[in-house]
């Protein structure tokens, strides 16, 4: 999978409560695992990217097919901004049939 920008993108805001999507049917329900990679934005600011290398279904019956890149923005001051390069993170990722997404950090290993 490709690098996923996190800290300095203005792409979309995330919900940290995946269950807020209950009124829309779930299309993807995954656990994503990746490594933190430091990078620079075009304006020279530091940003954090995550290179996800593993995607698996959240539950045995869940659909989890990730093709291409995913983007999301963590709230300012989030935990991953303080993780060192090479740290491993795990996210619970949900995407609905209407295209809404939810990201929840469930693990960080330094």
XYZ file of C-alpha atoms in Angstrom:
110
model
C 0.000 0.000 0.000
C 1.040 3.587 -0.471
C 1.947 6.142 2.188
C -1.023 7.655 3.987
C -0.646 11.314 4.902
C -1.929 12.124 8.339
C -1.045 15.299 10.148
C -0.952 18.147 7.625
C -3.529 17.312 4.980
C -6.793 19.124 4.524
C -8.481 16.171 2.873
C -11.205 15.056 5.296
C -11.832 14.966 9.001
C -12.226 11.676 10.775
C -14.672 10.414 13.314
C -13.070 8.601 16.219
C -16.301 6.719 16.951
C -16.903 4.110 14.234
C -20.365 3.366 15.561
C -21.543 6.836 14.519
C -21.936 5.364 11.040
C -24.710 2.994 12.107
C -27.320 4.597 9.822
C -25.269 3.672 6.729
C -24.309 0.099 5.812
C -20.647 -0.847 6.194
C -18.701 -1.582 3.007
C -15.187 -2.055 4.468
C -14.312 -2.966 8.076
C -10.577 -3.459 8.555
C -7.645 -3.451 10.911
C -4.766 -1.630 9.210
C -1.187 -1.863 10.448
C 1.669 0.363 9.375
C 4.875 2.185 10.263
C 5.264 5.875 11.026
C 7.383 7.753 8.482
C 8.443 11.400 8.911
C 8.101 13.654 5.878
C 7.943 17.300 4.799
C 4.934 19.042 3.278
C 5.293 21.350 0.259
C 5.272 24.338 2.629
C 8.209 22.862 4.582
C 6.207 21.838 7.654
C 6.809 18.441 9.197
C 4.080 15.894 8.599
C 3.640 12.315 9.672
C 2.830 9.613 7.155
C 1.947 6.032 7.800
C 3.102 3.337 5.427
C 0.423 0.677 5.881
C 1.641 -2.797 5.029
C -1.100 -5.013 6.434
C -4.893 -4.995 6.100
C -7.124 -7.662 7.574
C -10.849 -7.976 8.282
C -11.961 -6.584 11.648
C -14.187 -9.633 12.126
C -13.970 -12.919 10.192
C -17.113 -12.003 8.213
C -15.963 -8.413 7.471
C -15.017 -7.191 4.006
C -11.514 -5.703 3.817
C -10.145 -5.070 0.343
C -7.883 -2.015 0.202
C -6.714 -0.948 -3.238
C -4.727 2.238 -3.734
C -4.090 4.931 -1.175
C -6.183 6.170 1.729
C -6.022 9.639 3.260
C -7.224 11.046 6.546
C -6.414 13.840 8.946
C -5.795 13.335 12.652
C -6.823 16.107 15.023
C -4.011 18.465 16.019
C -2.121 17.131 19.028
C -2.971 13.489 18.359
C -0.768 10.683 19.633
C 0.836 9.848 16.301
C 2.442 13.293 16.059
C 4.622 12.260 19.007
C 5.586 8.800 17.794
C 9.112 8.234 16.555
C 9.814 7.162 12.994
C 9.460 3.405 12.658
C 6.774 3.092 15.347
C 4.014 0.636 14.457
C 0.379 1.742 14.576
C -2.920 -0.066 14.150
C -6.185 1.544 13.055
C -9.756 0.302 12.901
C -10.926 1.578 9.508
C -14.558 1.626 8.374
C -15.945 2.804 5.061
C -19.669 2.875 4.358
C -21.494 2.336 1.078
C -22.060 6.107 0.976
C -18.300 6.764 1.220
C -18.142 7.952 4.833
C -14.998 6.850 6.648
C -14.027 6.374 10.253
C -10.513 5.906 11.650
C -9.816 4.846 15.231
C -6.279 4.399 16.537
C -6.325 1.108 18.457
C -2.624 0.477 18.979
C 0.741 2.230 18.929
C 4.017 0.381 19.486
C 7.296 2.259 19.790
